[in-house]
Tab-separated table of C-alpha atoms in Angstrom:
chain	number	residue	atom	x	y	z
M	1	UNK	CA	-15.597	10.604	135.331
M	2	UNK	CA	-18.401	12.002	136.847
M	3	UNK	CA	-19.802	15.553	137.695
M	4	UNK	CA	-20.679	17.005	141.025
M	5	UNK	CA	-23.697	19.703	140.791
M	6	UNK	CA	-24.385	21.935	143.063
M	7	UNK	CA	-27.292	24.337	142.757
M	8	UNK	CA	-29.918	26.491	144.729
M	9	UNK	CA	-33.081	28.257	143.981
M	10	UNK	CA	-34.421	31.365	145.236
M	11	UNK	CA	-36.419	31.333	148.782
M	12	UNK	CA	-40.037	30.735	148.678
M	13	UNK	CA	-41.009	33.777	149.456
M	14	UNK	CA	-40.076	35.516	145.774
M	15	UNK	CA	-41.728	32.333	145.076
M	16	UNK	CA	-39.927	32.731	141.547
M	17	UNK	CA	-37.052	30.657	140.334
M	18	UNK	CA	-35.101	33.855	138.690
M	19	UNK	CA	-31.866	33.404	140.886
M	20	UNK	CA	-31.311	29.426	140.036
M	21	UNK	CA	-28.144	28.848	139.113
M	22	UNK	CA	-25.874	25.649	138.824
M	23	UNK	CA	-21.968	25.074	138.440
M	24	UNK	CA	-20.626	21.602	137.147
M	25	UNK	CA	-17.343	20.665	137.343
M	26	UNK	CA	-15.518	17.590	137.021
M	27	UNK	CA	-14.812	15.584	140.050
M	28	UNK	CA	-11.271	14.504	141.577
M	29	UNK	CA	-9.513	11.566	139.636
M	30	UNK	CA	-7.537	9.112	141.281
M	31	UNK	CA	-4.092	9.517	139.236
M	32	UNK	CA	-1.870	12.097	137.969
M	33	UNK	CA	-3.799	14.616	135.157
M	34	UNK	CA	-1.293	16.014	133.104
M	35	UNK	CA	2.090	14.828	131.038
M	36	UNK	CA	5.319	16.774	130.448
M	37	UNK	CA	5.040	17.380	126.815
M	38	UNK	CA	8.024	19.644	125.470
M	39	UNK	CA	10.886	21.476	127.481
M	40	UNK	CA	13.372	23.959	125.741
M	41	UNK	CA	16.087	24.813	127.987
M	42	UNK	CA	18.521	26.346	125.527
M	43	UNK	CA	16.655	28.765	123.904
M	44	UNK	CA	18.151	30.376	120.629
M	45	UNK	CA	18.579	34.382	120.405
M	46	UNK	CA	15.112	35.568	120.549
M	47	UNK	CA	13.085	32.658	122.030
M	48	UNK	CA	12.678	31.822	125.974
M	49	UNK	CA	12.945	28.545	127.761
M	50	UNK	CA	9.635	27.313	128.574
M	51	UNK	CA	8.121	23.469	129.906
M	52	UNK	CA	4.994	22.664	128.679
M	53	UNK	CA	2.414	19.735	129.930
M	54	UNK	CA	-0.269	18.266	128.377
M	55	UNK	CA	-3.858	17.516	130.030
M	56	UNK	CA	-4.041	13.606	129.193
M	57	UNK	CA	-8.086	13.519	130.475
M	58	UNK	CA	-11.180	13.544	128.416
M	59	UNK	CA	-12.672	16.219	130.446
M	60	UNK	CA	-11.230	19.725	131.931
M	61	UNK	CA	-8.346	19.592	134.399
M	62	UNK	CA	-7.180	21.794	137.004
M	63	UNK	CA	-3.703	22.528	137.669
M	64	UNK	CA	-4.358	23.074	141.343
M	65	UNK	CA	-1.827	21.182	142.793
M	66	UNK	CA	0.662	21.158	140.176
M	67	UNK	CA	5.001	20.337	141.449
M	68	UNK	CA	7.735	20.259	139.565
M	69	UNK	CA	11.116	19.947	140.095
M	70	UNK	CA	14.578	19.166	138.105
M	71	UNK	CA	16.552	17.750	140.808
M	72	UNK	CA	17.152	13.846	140.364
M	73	UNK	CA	16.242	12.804	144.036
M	74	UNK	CA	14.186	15.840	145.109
M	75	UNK	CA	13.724	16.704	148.854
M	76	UNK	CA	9.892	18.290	149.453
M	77	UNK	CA	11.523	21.597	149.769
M	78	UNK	CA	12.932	20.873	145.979
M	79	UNK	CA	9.491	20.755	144.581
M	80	UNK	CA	8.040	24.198	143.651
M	81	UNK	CA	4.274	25.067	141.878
M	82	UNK	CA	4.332	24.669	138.373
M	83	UNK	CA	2.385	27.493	138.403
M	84	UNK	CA	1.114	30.685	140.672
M	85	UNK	CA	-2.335	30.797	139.548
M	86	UNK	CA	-5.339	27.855	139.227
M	87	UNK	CA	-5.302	27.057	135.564
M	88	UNK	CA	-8.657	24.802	133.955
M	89	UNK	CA	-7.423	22.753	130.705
M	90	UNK	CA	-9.512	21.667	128.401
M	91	UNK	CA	-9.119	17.748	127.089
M	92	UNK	CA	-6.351	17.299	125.770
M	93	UNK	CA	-5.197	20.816	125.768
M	94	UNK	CA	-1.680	22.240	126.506
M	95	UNK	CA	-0.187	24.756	128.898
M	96	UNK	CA	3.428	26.041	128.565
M	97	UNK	CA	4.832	28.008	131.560
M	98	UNK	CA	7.814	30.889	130.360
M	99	UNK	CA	9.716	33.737	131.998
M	100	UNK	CA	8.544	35.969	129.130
M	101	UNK	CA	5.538	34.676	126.680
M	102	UNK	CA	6.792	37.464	123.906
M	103	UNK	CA	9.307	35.178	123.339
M	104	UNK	CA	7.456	32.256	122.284
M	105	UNK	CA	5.621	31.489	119.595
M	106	UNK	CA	2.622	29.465	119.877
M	107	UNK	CA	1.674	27.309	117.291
M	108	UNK	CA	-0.764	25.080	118.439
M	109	UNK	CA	-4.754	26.461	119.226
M	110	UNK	CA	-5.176	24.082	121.821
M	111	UNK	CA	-1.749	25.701	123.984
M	112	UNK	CA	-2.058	28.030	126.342
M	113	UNK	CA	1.105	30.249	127.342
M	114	UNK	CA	1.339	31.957	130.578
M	115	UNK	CA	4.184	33.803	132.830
M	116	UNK	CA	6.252	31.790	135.662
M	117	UNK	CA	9.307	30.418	136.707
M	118	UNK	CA	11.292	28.254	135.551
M	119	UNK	CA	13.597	25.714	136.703
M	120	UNK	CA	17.148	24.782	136.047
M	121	UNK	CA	17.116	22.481	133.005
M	122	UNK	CA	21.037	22.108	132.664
M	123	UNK	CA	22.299	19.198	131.125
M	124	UNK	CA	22.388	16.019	133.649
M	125	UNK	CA	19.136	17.452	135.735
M	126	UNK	CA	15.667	15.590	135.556
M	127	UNK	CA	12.550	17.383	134.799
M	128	UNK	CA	9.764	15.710	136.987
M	129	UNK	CA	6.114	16.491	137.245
M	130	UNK	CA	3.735	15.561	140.018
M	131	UNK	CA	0.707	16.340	142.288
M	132	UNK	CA	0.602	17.170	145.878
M	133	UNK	CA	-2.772	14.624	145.887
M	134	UNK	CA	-0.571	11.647	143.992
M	135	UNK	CA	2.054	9.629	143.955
M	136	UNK	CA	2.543	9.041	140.446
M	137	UNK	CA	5.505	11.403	138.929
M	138	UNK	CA	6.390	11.973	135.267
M	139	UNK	CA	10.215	12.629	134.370
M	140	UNK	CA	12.531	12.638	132.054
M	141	UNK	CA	16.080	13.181	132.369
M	142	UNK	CA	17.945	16.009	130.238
M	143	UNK	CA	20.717	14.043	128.404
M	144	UNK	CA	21.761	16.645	125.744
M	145	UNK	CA	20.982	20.162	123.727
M	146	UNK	CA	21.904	21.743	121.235
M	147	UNK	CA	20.579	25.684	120.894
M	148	UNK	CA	16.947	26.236	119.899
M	149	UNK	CA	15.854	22.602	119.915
M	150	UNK	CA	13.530	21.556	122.177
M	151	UNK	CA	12.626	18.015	123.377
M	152	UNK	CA	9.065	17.020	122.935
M	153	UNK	CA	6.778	13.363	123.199
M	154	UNK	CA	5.635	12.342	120.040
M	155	UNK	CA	2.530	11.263	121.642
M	156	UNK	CA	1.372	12.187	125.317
M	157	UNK	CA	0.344	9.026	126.062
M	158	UNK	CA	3.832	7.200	125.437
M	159	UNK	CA	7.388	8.262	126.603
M	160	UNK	CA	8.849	8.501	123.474
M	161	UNK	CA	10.545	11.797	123.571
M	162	UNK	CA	12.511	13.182	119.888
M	163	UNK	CA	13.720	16.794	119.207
M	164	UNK	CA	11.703	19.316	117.587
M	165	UNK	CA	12.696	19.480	114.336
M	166	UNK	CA	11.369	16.108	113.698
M	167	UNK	CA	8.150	17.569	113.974
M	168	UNK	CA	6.216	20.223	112.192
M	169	UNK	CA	6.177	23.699	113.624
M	170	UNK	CA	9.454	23.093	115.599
M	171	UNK	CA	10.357	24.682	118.969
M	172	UNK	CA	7.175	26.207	120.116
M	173	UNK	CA	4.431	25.178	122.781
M	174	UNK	CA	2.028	22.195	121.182
C-alpha cells in the first residue's frame, strides 16, 4: 500500500508556515478489505444477535462501501449497508454491528461494537459480505444453531468456521 498526502501552507503574505497541515490516509486497494468473522443469530436470554467482520489489511480500512446480505442469490435491492456511518479499522481490528450493544459483551481490545441492523440469519440463509467497488464476496451459509453459540473463523485468513465454545471467551465480538 501506499499513502496519498495532501497538504498546504499558509499564503505568502503571513509569510509564516503556522497553518501547515497534512492528512495521510491509505489509498484504495484493489480487493475486498474485510472478512466475516463471527455471527450469532440465536442469541441466549440476555445477549443480542450481532455479525462481526474483521479488517484483513496491514493498514487502516474504511468501511465506506460496506453490503451485506443473507439471501442465497441476492438481487441489488437485497444488499443493504453493513453499516450507517463511515467506520476506520485499524489492522487487523474488528467491528461487530448489533441492535443493542448493552447486550454484548466485548472481549477482545481490538473490537469495536456499534448500533445497526441486522439481517435475517435463520437457519438455511447465507450471510454474504461485499463492496460496492468489488466483486469479490465473502459468505457462509447458516447450516445450524443451537441458543447462545455463535459461529466464528478460527483464523480470518482461512474459511474454517467452528462454534464458540471451542474458543476462549465464547460468544462475544473478537
Amino acid at each position: 500500500f501506499s499513502r496519498k498526502t495532501i497538504s498546504d501552507t499558509s499564503s505568502s503574505f503571513l509569510n509564516q508556515n503556522l497553518n501547515s497541515w497534512r492528512i495521510e490516509r491509505p489509498t484504495e486497494s484493489s480487493s475486498l478489505s474485510f472478512r466475516l468473522n463471527e455471527f450469532l443469530g440465536e442469541p441466549a436470554l440476555g445477549e443480542g444477535k450481532f455479525i462481526e467482520i474483521g479488517n484483513i489489511r496491514d493498514e487502516i480500512s474504511s468501511t465506506y462501501g460496506l453490503i451485506i446480505s443473507t439471501d442465497a442469490e441476492p438481487q441489488p435491492n437485497d444488499w443493504t449497508e453493513f453499516t450507517d456511518v463511515n467506520w476506520w479499522v485499524p489492522k487487523n481490528g474488528l467491528l461487530a454491528v448489533t441492535e443493542c450493544p448493552n447486550w454484548i459483551l466485548n472481549s477482545n481490545e481490538k473490537s469495536i461494537i456499534v448500533k445497526g441492523e441486522i439481517p435475517s440469519l435463520t437457519k438455511g440463509r447465507t450471510l454474504q459480505l461485499t463492496s460496492y467497488m468489488f466483486n469479490e464476496i465473502d459468505s457462509i451459509r447458516i447450516t445450524e444453531y443451537e441458543k447462545g453459540v455463535s459461529k466464528a473463523r478460527l483464523d480470518l485468513y482461512r474459511s474454517l468456521w467452528v462454534n464458540t465454545p471451542l474458543i476462549v471467551g465464547g460468544s462475544s465480538p473478537g
